Amino acid sequence: MTVPFYNFHDLHDEELRNQVKEMIGEIIDNNAFVEGKYNAEFEEKFAKMQGAKHCLLLANGTDALEISLLAYGIKPGDKVGVPGITFHASAEAVLNVNAEVVHIDVDPKTGLICPESTERMIKEHDLKAIIPVHIYGLNAPIAELEEVCAKYDVKIIEDSAQAQGTFYKNGKPVGSSNNLVTFSFYPTKNLGAFGDAGAILTNDDELAKRIVVIRNHGRGDDNAYGRNSRCDHMQAAVLVAKLPKIENYNLQRKEVAKKYHEALKDLSVQLLPEEYIQSSSWHLYPLQLESVALREKVQAHFKEVGIGCTPFYESALVDQKPIDKCPGEYEVARSFAGKTICLPMHPFITDEDVNFIKEEFKKVLG
Ligand SMILES: *Cc1c(COP(=O)(O)O)cnc(C)c1O
């Protein structure tokens, strides 16, 4: 028996594949290749679903972060805070607009950005913006961060690449805040295209206008240059086709998370706090082992018996080049990284899969 990390076979069933083929056939017949009617349809539906006024589709999730920084007026040399536990694209976007990264430390139980560390870094480094990440699908403490950032006029860009289906503590969907909120629709995300795509959600009309200008070579503003980050029509069609299924799939992920939690809670592993079970999108199911050595042992054993797993993230951002010399706080992130293992997580994990993983865990943990 094997339990793969992803399951595209069931996700992209025959009905969906046929639907997409038909849509793409129509796009080819109509010669409507970029920013077509499916772009507009997805933008409207996704904004509504996430409780935002505007959705702007883009070429990918990293562009969404970069364009958010530009839309907020972040300039070369400005300092932007990034949490130590995230996919490195969160920091890459800062470098790509020639701004500087300042490391912000994380919560030892979740890997989420720490509001107290954020306030210290704002004061010490005069940050112009921060990029809290809803890592693994867990909601970052946005209300607390907003309170801190309002005092110092610091912009917030929420990296929601892993949080399609996550709810804030107030029960509203991620994307409904008054910050710029970025998404990636890379194929492995909860809602994925058949290629690259991304988006920004915002409630601000002016920012939405600026983003539309930037994503299409500055068109619409005679005094501006932009770039090309248009989302092609075929990817938008795939997203329109997949969107109606996503709510149910996220519920199924939640059920899987509950089953893992029940099965593993008596083992000597550190699970995420139970309070996140309802609010997370469960993009990933991470748990912490006592040491890096034990994580390596578990990983090797799981590989041998056919359980897909990944150590997101093997190191904190501060231990990754080229931002290893950037200032900030990172002690907790450093001790958090390396000990994490992410178990297979998708809507089609069965009771049998969970049981198999539990039994194999018991064998390695002894
Ligand atoms: C996937 C991801 C990104 C980047 O998205 P792309 O679409 O690959 O550019 C950024 N941040 C986080 C946290 C991600 O998981």
XYZ file of C-alpha atoms and ligand atoms in Angstrom:
381
model
C 0.000 0.000 0.000
C 1.211 3.530 -0.784
C -0.174 6.939 0.159
C 0.911 9.616 -2.323
C 1.378 13.224 -1.191
C -0.919 14.552 -3.966
C -3.766 12.922 -5.886
C -4.396 14.635 -9.236
C -6.060 11.519 -10.628
C -9.200 11.884 -8.505
C -9.029 15.678 -8.377
C -9.201 15.978 -12.160
C -11.909 13.417 -12.850
C -13.265 12.664 -16.304
C -16.152 15.113 -16.007
C -13.798 17.999 -15.177
C -11.332 17.036 -17.902
C -14.081 16.978 -20.523
C -15.473 20.287 -19.315
C -12.044 21.940 -19.558
C -11.358 20.455 -23.000
C -14.605 21.936 -24.244
C -13.801 25.372 -22.794
C -10.309 25.348 -24.289
C -11.716 24.288 -27.676
C -14.018 27.282 -27.547
C -11.128 29.626 -26.642
C -9.124 28.375 -29.633
C -12.119 28.711 -31.948
C -12.713 32.294 -30.786
C -9.036 33.389 -30.805
C -9.552 34.845 -27.317
C -6.263 33.998 -25.653
C -5.634 36.473 -22.834
C -7.900 38.235 -20.377
C -11.101 36.801 -21.856
C -14.588 36.221 -20.502
C -13.490 33.458 -18.118
C -11.032 35.882 -16.490
C -13.912 38.251 -15.760
C -16.151 35.399 -14.575
C -13.545 33.994 -12.207
C -12.621 37.415 -10.821
C -16.247 38.120 -9.998
C -16.987 34.723 -8.446
C -13.766 34.405 -6.469
C -14.076 37.938 -5.033
C -17.618 37.132 -3.929
C -16.643 33.823 -2.386
C -13.803 35.406 -0.381
C -15.787 38.464 0.661
C -13.659 40.988 -1.270
C -14.737 43.829 -3.557
C -12.159 43.165 -6.282
C -10.205 40.167 -7.559
C -7.412 40.808 -10.063
C -6.109 37.716 -11.821
C -2.372 37.637 -12.498
C 0.244 35.320 -13.961
C 1.310 33.680 -10.659
C 1.425 34.067 -6.862
C 4.893 35.614 -6.689
C 3.850 38.345 -9.132
C 0.828 38.938 -6.898
C 3.197 39.719 -4.001
C 5.499 41.895 -6.143
C 2.625 43.842 -7.675
C 1.096 44.340 -4.207
C 4.385 45.868 -3.034
C 4.428 48.152 -6.104
C 0.755 49.093 -5.708
C 1.467 50.111 -2.100
C 4.315 52.306 -3.350
C 7.174 50.313 -1.808
C 10.408 51.781 -3.212
C 13.938 50.438 -3.710
C 15.680 50.331 -0.332
C 12.450 50.232 1.701
C 12.384 47.544 4.370
C 9.746 44.818 4.364
C 9.233 42.256 7.146
C 8.828 38.565 6.284
C 8.233 35.665 8.720
C 10.961 33.014 9.029
C 8.729 30.053 8.180
C 7.416 30.277 4.626
C 8.102 29.295 1.044
C 10.975 31.533 -0.073
C 8.844 33.287 -2.731
C 7.453 35.501 0.073
C 10.937 37.038 0.435
C 11.900 36.714 -3.228
C 9.109 39.162 -4.119
C 10.673 41.759 -1.792
C 14.087 41.423 -3.461
C 12.505 41.564 -6.930
C 11.259 45.112 -6.263
C 14.700 46.042 -4.868
C 13.400 46.387 -1.326
C 15.171 44.883 1.696
C 14.097 41.869 3.759
C 13.876 42.040 7.562
C 13.258 38.691 9.284
C 10.331 38.477 11.710
C 10.094 35.613 14.184
C 7.268 33.099 14.484
C 5.017 31.348 16.984
C 6.704 28.129 18.201
C 3.458 26.127 18.021
C 2.379 27.081 14.483
C 5.172 28.769 12.529
C 2.874 31.789 12.045
C 4.282 35.334 12.241
C 4.577 36.671 15.811
C 2.890 40.083 16.422
C 5.320 41.045 19.224
C 8.353 40.351 17.036
C 6.609 42.308 14.275
C 6.266 45.391 16.492
C 9.905 45.184 17.597
C 11.088 44.922 13.976
C 8.863 47.823 12.866
C 10.386 50.047 15.554
C 13.947 48.914 15.023
C 14.019 48.924 11.207
C 11.305 51.400 10.173
C 9.461 48.783 8.105
C 7.203 50.092 5.339
C 5.285 46.829 4.889
C 4.996 43.296 6.263
C 4.042 40.065 4.512
C 2.279 37.788 7.018
C 1.827 34.306 5.549
C -1.173 32.062 6.232
C 1.285 29.212 6.306
C -0.014 25.627 5.824
C -3.486 27.228 5.575
C -3.522 28.442 9.207
C -4.826 31.972 9.713
C -2.083 34.424 10.666
C -3.053 36.771 13.551
C -4.260 39.528 11.218
C -6.340 41.482 13.776
C -3.325 41.768 16.115
C -1.039 42.728 13.225
C -3.490 45.351 11.999
C -3.502 46.934 15.434
C 0.299 47.116 15.486
C 0.641 48.275 11.863
C -1.998 51.006 12.208
C 0.148 52.668 14.913
C 3.147 52.978 12.598
C 1.399 53.252 9.201
C 2.825 49.957 7.943
C 1.138 48.209 4.984
C 0.052 44.578 5.242
C 0.189 42.109 2.347
C -1.295 38.746 3.280
C 0.397 35.872 1.452
C -2.584 33.516 1.100
C -1.011 31.173 -1.453
C -1.785 28.260 0.887
C -5.020 29.637 2.312
C -7.738 29.211 -0.294
C -10.591 28.300 2.067
C -9.109 29.650 5.312
C -11.166 31.750 7.739
C -9.920 34.544 9.985
C -10.579 34.397 13.726
C -13.677 36.586 13.147
C -15.130 33.776 11.005
C -14.864 35.670 7.701
C -12.987 34.224 4.713
C -9.368 35.162 4.043
C -9.488 37.961 1.462
C -12.227 39.976 3.186
C -9.818 42.169 5.187
C -8.767 45.673 4.166
C -5.258 44.535 3.254
C -3.971 43.360 -0.104
C -4.377 39.578 -0.077
C -2.446 37.460 -2.588
C -3.170 33.980 -3.934
C -1.329 31.444 -6.047
C -3.168 28.962 -8.237
C -0.106 26.793 -8.873
C -1.410 23.252 -9.571
C -0.610 21.877 -6.094
C -2.495 24.596 -4.187
C -6.023 23.916 -2.868
C -7.412 25.632 -5.957
C -4.940 25.048 -8.784
C -4.868 25.858 -12.493
C -3.392 23.553 -15.158
C -0.319 25.789 -15.116
C 0.492 29.083 -13.422
C -1.915 31.745 -12.204
C -2.294 34.074 -9.225
C -4.504 36.868 -7.908
C -4.793 39.818 -5.561
C -7.961 40.540 -3.598
C -8.711 44.039 -2.358
C -11.586 46.190 -1.105
C -9.855 49.360 -2.284
C -10.987 50.789 -5.670
C -7.816 52.885 -6.164
C -5.458 49.977 -5.460
C -7.505 47.737 -7.774
C -7.120 50.301 -10.589
C -3.367 50.540 -10.007
C -3.009 46.753 -10.135
C -4.931 46.575 -13.433
C -2.509 49.152 -14.912
C 0.615 47.401 -13.606
C -0.349 43.907 -14.797
C -0.780 45.011 -18.414
C 2.293 47.133 -19.333
C 0.993 50.322 -17.764
C -1.961 50.484 -20.153
C -4.642 52.830 -18.859
C -2.173 55.344 -17.415
C -0.133 57.430 -19.870
C 2.487 58.203 -17.227
C 3.100 54.672 -15.993
C 5.155 51.686 -17.004
C 4.017 48.347 -15.727
C 4.969 44.810 -16.647
C 3.284 41.763 -18.074
C 1.514 39.665 -15.494
C -1.675 38.880 -17.385
C -3.414 35.589 -16.663
C -4.041 33.654 -19.849
C -7.598 32.755 -20.762
C -7.092 28.980 -20.663
C -5.932 29.051 -17.036
C -8.876 31.281 -16.151
C -11.193 28.713 -17.779
C -9.691 25.916 -15.664
C -10.205 28.008 -12.521
C -13.844 28.698 -13.463
C -14.388 24.964 -13.961
C -12.754 24.007 -10.639
C -14.125 26.784 -8.427
C -17.554 25.220 -7.666
C -15.880 22.091 -6.296
C -13.432 23.801 -4.001
C -15.694 24.367 -1.011
C -16.500 20.667 -0.739
C -12.894 19.668 -1.248
C -11.857 22.000 1.558
C -14.465 20.371 3.830
C -13.034 16.971 2.929
C -9.551 18.224 3.817
C -10.898 19.335 7.196
C -12.289 15.832 7.788
C -8.889 14.358 6.940
C -7.220 16.770 9.381
C -9.651 15.686 12.125
C -8.896 12.021 11.442
C -5.139 12.639 11.579
C -5.576 14.588 14.805
C -7.543 11.742 16.459
C -5.155 9.066 15.198
C -1.907 10.804 16.131
C -2.694 12.774 19.293
C -1.357 10.088 21.657
C 1.964 9.718 19.843
C 5.059 11.678 20.885
C 4.640 14.281 18.162
C 3.557 17.921 18.423
C 0.341 18.499 16.487
C -1.039 21.912 15.602
C -3.324 23.452 18.253
C -6.872 22.093 17.965
C -8.332 25.600 17.569
C -7.129 25.651 13.942
C -9.030 22.537 12.857
C -12.151 24.460 11.825
C -10.536 27.593 10.375
C -7.642 26.175 8.335
C -7.806 25.341 4.631
C -5.549 22.378 5.437
C -3.352 22.994 2.434
C -0.732 20.966 4.286
C -0.850 18.784 7.400
C 2.356 19.551 9.304
C 3.485 18.124 12.638
C 6.616 18.638 14.687
C 9.054 15.969 15.804
C 11.413 16.270 18.764
C 14.552 16.756 16.696
C 15.869 17.180 13.179
C 17.446 13.710 13.440
C 14.092 12.133 14.281
C 12.426 13.977 11.407
C 15.075 12.590 9.054
C 14.498 9.093 10.425
C 10.721 9.343 9.986
C 11.157 10.725 6.479
C 13.472 7.875 5.465
C 11.091 5.264 6.896
C 8.042 6.797 5.206
C 9.881 6.857 1.894
C 10.691 3.174 2.267
C 7.091 2.140 2.985
C 5.524 4.437 0.340
C 4.106 7.328 2.367
C 4.569 10.679 0.611
C 5.848 13.356 2.986
C 7.863 16.561 2.809
C 9.806 18.534 5.422
C 8.205 21.954 4.798
C 10.382 23.786 5.750
C 13.846 22.342 6.101
C 15.370 25.660 7.119
C 14.216 29.100 8.254
C 14.480 31.879 5.640
C 17.451 33.356 7.477
C 19.398 30.186 6.721
C 18.683 30.423 3.014
C 20.805 32.382 0.553
C 20.674 35.167 -0.608
C 18.887 36.588 2.443
C 21.039 34.968 5.133
C 22.713 38.302 5.949
C 19.469 40.246 6.321
C 18.749 41.569 9.825
C 15.876 40.666 12.109
C 14.665 38.107 14.650
C 14.702 34.395 13.815
C 15.551 32.324 16.877
C 12.184 30.528 17.090
C 11.963 30.060 13.302
C 15.389 28.433 13.368
C 14.405 25.898 15.995
C 10.995 25.285 14.348
C 12.430 24.563 10.885
C 13.805 21.142 10.118
C 11.654 19.320 12.679
C 8.468 19.564 10.647
C 7.060 16.842 8.480
C 3.991 17.296 6.275
C 1.815 14.214 5.779
C -0.141 13.440 2.603
C -3.023 15.936 2.437
C -5.716 16.022 -0.232
C -9.496 15.449 -0.259
C -9.210 11.722 -1.032
C -7.255 10.401 1.976
C -9.122 7.361 3.370
C -9.472 5.954 6.911
C -7.248 3.125 5.753
C -4.535 5.618 4.697
C -4.695 7.361 8.086
C -4.468 4.067 9.924
C -1.531 2.894 7.832
C 0.351 6.152 8.541
C -0.385 5.860 12.264
C 0.962 2.275 12.400
C 4.116 3.226 10.484
C 4.593 6.204 12.805
C 4.434 3.900 15.821
C 7.135 1.698 14.271
C 9.621 4.575 13.861
C 8.825 6.357 17.102
C 9.237 3.049 18.982
C 3.220 28.751 -3.740
C 3.579 29.900 -2.859
C 3.984 31.137 -3.388
C 4.304 31.349 -4.840
O 3.331 31.135 -5.747
P 3.708 30.916 -7.296
O 2.363 30.860 -7.954
O 4.471 29.642 -7.379
O 4.507 32.083 -7.729
C 4.206 32.195 -2.516
N 4.064 32.042 -1.189
C 3.701 30.876 -0.632
C 3.547 30.780 0.855
C 3.461 29.756 -1.446
O 3.120 28.588 -0.881
